[in-house]
């Protein structure tokens, strides 16, 4: 009598089961968020939110809604359509699109080692940096869609070449710059979970393991599997050419492409440089201004400040400046305003309410506003009470002094 064959689920069957599960989760998510949000987000974006939350539909729904609020807060639609890069970003950027890989995906180069990270965080606030970060990703998506129309392909991921040449210990020891990079990395993994196809980290210095340790705690497994790090030029040049045609890849990265005998191709790739201190933002809030609040956030704690918004379409301006150290900044919405909210105009009292019961408008962003104040405005797309959340829970030793000027009034 022969042995009974034990059946096992093949890889194909497992993949099919996963696809079926993902399709079911996507349908559930679309039903939960409603038609208005479904029109704003393509299926591949919604799938990215699901994967960012390990296919937990409830948590993915929260993330989609927060993403929508974040884009309104940053006024991203108008920014993407009309923004022109400033002189600072034109002259001192360290990035560029070189073309497409062999499968049709865009390739973006990031010359991190050539950038003036300290200069940037003294010139551009953390929140504005994130706004630019989203702008570049969305602009790349638009370019990819245009390329897809030409080729008939359906690529929706970007290949990144991260060049660490000239990266110094001095740069990676700049804690505000590292913290800003971590904020951007978290945002990308949550709000653009599937945007990355491959990451080639080239010219890694001898201390690259130190660099990796700084970011490893926040790098999710999905992204970690896509990262390839090289310190030997012969190996990374060969690998790049497996993915990118030699005529597309600039000679400085191992290809054949040159520009007027210049192997760095400076018209398509920026190479950073030291930012003059004349670009540094020096404006600071005046504590004697009656509209300025001087607050202290205790170590290991968080403060909330409530501002009443009586109607949609009001002009909301903010200036936030920490005196010595960074501070986490987040926004929440309480749709059920109290009579005290409506009466309170000037002096605001800190509250310690449970923000988990509120609508989250933005992620909590660890802002380097001790170096470059947060200054901005928006038109309110909601009514109720907006709660400014100042987070110092990550600092167990130091309280934080923060100057605030929040103004909400009729649009001009």
XYZ file of C-alpha atoms in Angstrom:
412
model
C 0.000 0.000 0.000
C 1.546 3.291 -1.087
C 1.993 6.351 1.094
C -0.687 8.992 0.986
C 0.725 12.138 -0.589
C 0.637 15.148 1.753
C -0.578 18.188 -0.124
C 1.113 21.511 0.565
C 0.082 24.985 -0.462
C 2.299 26.135 -3.290
C 3.778 29.597 -3.572
C 1.308 30.298 -6.371
C -1.607 29.328 -4.141
C -0.287 31.493 -1.325
C 0.117 34.426 -3.682
C -3.430 33.901 -4.946
C -4.747 33.789 -1.375
C -2.906 37.017 -0.576
C -4.297 38.693 -3.699
C -7.807 37.597 -2.762
C -7.352 38.878 0.792
C -5.962 42.185 -0.470
C -8.858 42.606 -2.915
C -11.359 41.985 -0.123
C -9.588 44.423 2.207
C -9.443 47.051 -0.553
C -13.176 46.734 -1.215
C -13.880 47.089 2.523
C -11.615 50.141 2.799
C -13.266 51.840 -0.189
C -16.690 51.235 1.296
C -15.583 52.710 4.634
C -14.005 55.893 3.274
C -16.855 56.695 0.878
C -17.058 57.937 -2.677
C -15.473 61.366 -2.100
C -12.170 59.960 -0.861
C -12.268 57.095 -3.365
C -12.242 59.680 -6.150
C -9.092 61.273 -4.683
C -7.050 58.094 -4.326
C -6.226 55.466 -6.933
C -6.455 51.817 -5.934
C -2.665 51.443 -5.818
C -2.489 54.306 -3.291
C -5.173 52.735 -1.104
C -3.346 49.404 -1.279
C -0.239 51.244 -0.064
C -2.154 52.532 2.968
C -3.375 49.003 3.676
C 0.143 47.596 3.502
C 1.434 50.410 5.704
C -1.029 49.191 8.329
C -0.467 45.434 7.795
C -3.859 45.082 6.042
C -5.730 46.400 9.097
C -8.670 48.132 7.402
C -9.657 50.245 10.403
C -6.136 51.612 10.868
C -5.690 52.099 7.104
C -8.904 54.133 7.045
C -7.525 56.417 9.771
C -4.329 56.841 7.751
C -6.210 57.698 4.536
C -8.303 60.303 6.333
C -5.253 61.817 8.020
C -3.446 61.921 4.664
C -6.368 63.865 3.198
C -6.312 66.312 6.117
C -2.517 66.677 5.914
C -2.708 67.578 2.225
C -5.357 70.206 2.960
C -3.295 71.615 5.823
C -0.226 71.860 3.568
C -2.358 73.035 0.600
C -0.633 70.413 -1.505
C -2.944 70.485 -4.537
C -2.201 74.151 -5.204
C 1.461 73.726 -4.251
C 1.997 70.867 -6.715
C 0.316 72.775 -9.552
C 1.851 76.203 -9.023
C 5.019 75.935 -6.948
C 8.253 77.186 -8.459
C 11.441 76.114 -6.730
C 13.162 78.851 -4.776
C 16.666 80.075 -5.538
C 17.856 78.091 -2.517
C 16.433 74.821 -3.836
C 17.564 75.468 -7.395
C 21.144 76.246 -6.413
C 21.733 73.864 -3.501
C 19.587 70.823 -4.287
C 21.393 67.469 -4.342
C 18.966 65.496 -6.471
C 17.728 64.813 -9.991
C 15.885 62.425 -12.313
C 18.211 60.745 -14.816
C 15.579 58.812 -16.787
C 14.087 55.337 -16.449
C 15.429 51.912 -15.564
C 15.180 48.976 -17.964
C 11.626 48.205 -16.828
C 10.385 51.777 -17.270
C 10.500 53.079 -13.679
C 11.904 56.545 -13.030
C 15.358 56.758 -11.450
C 16.060 59.552 -8.969
C 19.577 60.278 -7.700
C 20.162 61.726 -4.214
C 23.695 63.044 -3.645
C 23.300 63.110 0.130
C 27.041 63.311 0.768
C 27.254 66.611 -1.118
C 24.334 68.296 0.659
C 24.586 70.931 3.374
C 22.197 69.297 5.823
C 22.899 71.793 8.587
C 22.302 74.680 6.210
C 18.959 73.333 5.041
C 17.490 72.944 8.511
C 18.495 76.534 9.314
C 16.797 77.836 6.148
C 13.675 75.712 5.807
C 11.355 74.652 8.617
C 10.668 70.977 9.260
C 7.047 71.209 8.132
C 8.020 73.054 4.949
C 10.724 70.439 4.339
C 8.024 67.758 4.473
C 5.914 69.823 2.096
C 8.800 69.857 -0.384
C 9.366 66.139 0.197
C 5.746 65.372 -0.745
C 6.023 67.776 -3.695
C 8.993 65.892 -5.160
C 7.303 62.502 -4.744
C 4.067 63.719 -6.324
C 5.935 65.399 -9.158
C 7.794 62.136 -9.791
C 4.450 60.334 -9.886
C 3.240 62.782 -12.547
C 6.417 62.265 -14.579
C 6.023 58.499 -14.243
C 2.413 58.677 -15.461
C 3.548 60.702 -18.491
C 6.248 58.130 -19.209
C 3.710 55.309 -18.912
C 1.553 56.972 -21.568
C 4.519 56.952 -23.941
C 5.553 53.361 -23.280
C 2.228 51.718 -22.485
C 3.716 50.341 -19.257
C 2.121 50.518 -15.806
C 5.064 51.466 -13.606
C 4.233 53.248 -10.350
C 7.432 52.887 -8.323
C 10.683 54.855 -8.258
C 14.263 53.555 -8.216
C 16.591 55.596 -5.995
C 20.377 55.928 -6.134
C 21.627 57.345 -2.825
C 25.194 58.610 -3.183
C 27.054 58.892 0.156
C 30.320 60.128 -1.351
C 31.776 62.948 0.805
C 29.469 62.091 3.703
C 31.348 63.091 6.840
C 30.995 62.183 10.489
C 30.303 65.852 11.120
C 27.194 65.628 8.934
C 25.793 62.463 10.463
C 26.430 63.832 13.960
C 24.109 66.760 13.177
C 21.212 65.487 15.290
C 18.568 67.948 13.999
C 19.322 66.842 10.429
C 19.101 63.146 11.367
C 15.810 63.724 13.205
C 14.409 65.560 10.170
C 15.480 62.680 7.934
C 13.732 60.214 10.240
C 10.528 62.295 10.089
C 10.662 62.206 6.263
C 11.387 58.465 6.243
C 8.407 57.752 8.498
C 6.147 59.892 6.331
C 7.257 58.124 3.154
C 6.662 54.658 4.608
C 3.191 55.562 5.862
C 1.855 57.862 3.151
C 3.809 56.523 0.138
C 4.345 52.954 1.282
C 4.801 51.381 -2.157
C 6.595 54.238 -3.956
C 10.059 52.661 -3.587
C 11.135 50.008 -6.080
C 14.864 49.763 -5.271
C 17.369 51.778 -3.246
C 21.030 51.575 -4.278
C 23.196 53.147 -1.564
C 26.588 53.746 -3.177
C 29.963 55.036 -1.976
C 29.121 54.026 1.577
C 31.863 55.326 3.918
C 33.748 53.124 6.360
C 31.404 54.238 9.141
C 28.238 53.424 7.141
C 27.129 50.952 9.827
C 26.768 53.948 12.152
C 24.551 55.662 9.588
C 22.424 52.539 9.262
C 22.000 52.223 13.030
C 20.556 55.747 13.185
C 17.781 54.912 10.729
C 17.336 51.149 11.201
C 14.770 51.423 14.049
C 12.305 53.201 11.739
C 12.980 51.268 8.508
C 10.154 48.784 7.983
C 10.842 45.295 6.639
C 9.237 46.056 3.264
C 11.652 48.928 2.681
C 14.649 47.171 4.225
C 14.375 44.363 1.669
C 14.689 46.902 -1.160
C 17.887 48.559 0.116
C 21.283 47.477 -1.238
C 24.337 49.108 0.287
C 27.775 49.151 -1.365
C 31.202 50.400 -0.379
C 33.046 48.852 -3.348
C 32.633 50.847 -6.580
C 33.165 47.866 -8.864
C 30.212 46.003 -7.364
C 27.697 48.844 -7.335
C 28.566 49.985 -10.856
C 27.978 46.475 -12.172
C 24.674 46.180 -10.310
C 23.428 49.577 -11.490
C 24.090 48.556 -15.093
C 21.979 45.436 -14.593
C 19.008 47.691 -13.916
C 19.782 50.880 -15.891
C 21.017 51.221 -19.481
C 24.559 52.584 -19.781
C 23.364 55.423 -22.038
C 20.918 56.559 -19.328
C 23.324 56.230 -16.395
C 25.808 59.136 -16.010
C 29.466 58.179 -16.263
C 30.112 59.178 -12.654
C 27.801 56.321 -11.644
C 29.336 53.784 -14.026
C 27.417 54.490 -17.249
C 28.332 56.135 -20.558
C 26.330 59.334 -20.265
C 28.193 62.653 -20.290
C 27.162 66.261 -20.757
C 29.655 68.474 -22.615
C 32.394 66.088 -21.459
C 31.159 66.429 -17.864
C 30.503 62.986 -16.371
C 28.391 64.467 -13.529
C 25.648 65.713 -15.929
C 24.963 68.886 -13.883
C 21.892 69.971 -15.862
C 19.894 66.950 -14.672
C 21.570 66.211 -11.321
C 22.256 68.792 -8.617
C 25.339 68.503 -6.454
C 24.499 70.526 -3.362
C 27.145 72.801 -1.891
C 27.537 74.911 1.240
C 24.539 77.185 1.804
C 25.548 80.779 2.695
C 24.312 81.907 6.105
C 22.582 84.830 4.392
C 19.823 82.308 3.567
C 19.331 81.377 7.232
C 15.963 82.416 8.654
C 16.580 84.815 11.531
C 13.054 86.125 12.246
C 11.917 85.286 15.767
C 8.749 85.928 17.733
C 8.729 88.852 20.149
C 7.645 87.668 23.628
C 6.283 91.155 24.357
C 3.745 90.836 21.517
C 0.334 90.464 23.256
C -0.673 87.772 20.748
C 2.374 85.636 21.557
C 2.000 82.812 24.064
C 5.045 81.662 26.041
C 4.485 78.067 27.141
C 6.494 75.344 28.841
C 6.013 71.689 27.950
C 7.259 69.491 30.822
C 9.766 66.701 30.249
C 8.117 63.442 29.232
C 4.777 65.141 28.720
C 2.592 66.918 26.157
C 0.421 70.029 26.176
C -2.696 70.729 24.124
C -4.023 74.169 23.186
C -7.556 74.625 21.849
C -8.528 77.205 19.198
C -12.142 77.681 18.160
C -12.943 77.699 14.429
C -16.588 78.825 13.985
C -16.864 78.137 10.251
C -15.191 76.701 7.172
C -13.043 79.076 5.108
C -11.346 81.056 7.881
C -7.727 82.178 7.606
C -5.476 80.396 10.043
C -1.897 81.578 10.565
C 0.761 80.168 12.844
C 4.248 80.905 14.103
C 5.932 78.415 16.410
C 9.428 78.867 17.812
C 11.089 76.642 20.425
C 13.745 78.469 22.419
C 16.435 75.783 22.668
C 15.348 72.298 21.588
C 13.008 70.615 19.131
C 9.339 69.945 19.896
C 6.744 67.591 18.440
C 3.861 69.360 16.697
C 0.555 67.740 15.782
C -2.952 68.928 14.965
C -6.243 67.365 16.003
C -9.876 68.362 15.548
C -12.615 68.274 18.163
C -15.893 68.644 16.284
C -17.762 69.230 19.539
C -16.683 72.687 20.679
C -17.469 73.729 24.236
C -18.817 77.079 25.385
C -15.430 77.702 26.992
C -13.761 77.167 23.583
C -16.020 79.816 22.056
C -15.313 82.352 24.805
C -11.556 81.838 25.032
C -9.913 84.351 22.688
C -6.424 85.267 23.844
C -4.891 83.449 26.791
C -5.019 79.710 26.260
C -4.664 77.154 29.005
C -2.803 73.923 28.406
C -4.946 70.812 28.566
C -3.987 67.154 28.842
C -7.000 65.661 27.038
C -6.882 62.271 25.338
C -6.169 63.062 21.681
C -6.985 59.478 20.652
C -10.662 60.482 20.854
C -10.146 63.359 18.404
C -9.767 63.473 14.616
C -6.068 63.512 13.743
C -5.324 66.139 11.092
C -1.553 65.654 10.853
C 1.062 63.216 12.118
C 3.056 64.412 15.108
C 6.069 66.054 13.498
C 9.277 66.495 15.466
C 10.075 70.057 14.438
C 13.498 71.706 14.584
C 11.814 75.059 15.209
C 14.588 76.083 17.595
C 16.680 76.588 14.430
C 14.058 77.619 11.874
C 10.627 78.685 13.188
C 7.464 77.172 11.764
C 5.627 79.937 9.906
C 2.621 79.336 7.689
C -1.055 79.750 6.958
C -4.024 77.761 5.693
C -7.715 78.179 4.995
C -9.779 76.053 7.357
C -11.661 73.184 5.717
C -13.450 72.326 8.965
C -15.303 73.927 11.839
C -15.017 73.040 15.481
C -12.009 73.319 17.775
C -8.524 72.698 16.449
C -6.181 71.278 19.075
C -2.495 72.145 18.796
C -0.578 69.251 20.346
C 2.953 70.005 21.579
C 4.687 66.710 22.247
C 7.699 66.339 24.532
C 7.097 62.731 25.555
C 10.347 61.608 23.898
C 12.448 63.868 26.149
C 12.597 62.614 29.731
C 15.251 65.063 30.913
C 14.366 68.473 29.460
C 11.284 70.639 29.487
C 10.761 72.788 26.380
C 9.960 76.496 26.202
C 7.947 77.411 23.130
C 6.652 80.695 21.721
C 3.345 80.504 19.827
C 1.346 82.936 17.751
C -1.826 81.357 16.389
C -4.356 83.629 14.680
C -7.743 82.568 13.296
C -9.915 85.131 11.528
C -12.010 85.812 8.461
C -10.259 85.391 5.124
C -9.334 88.617 3.406
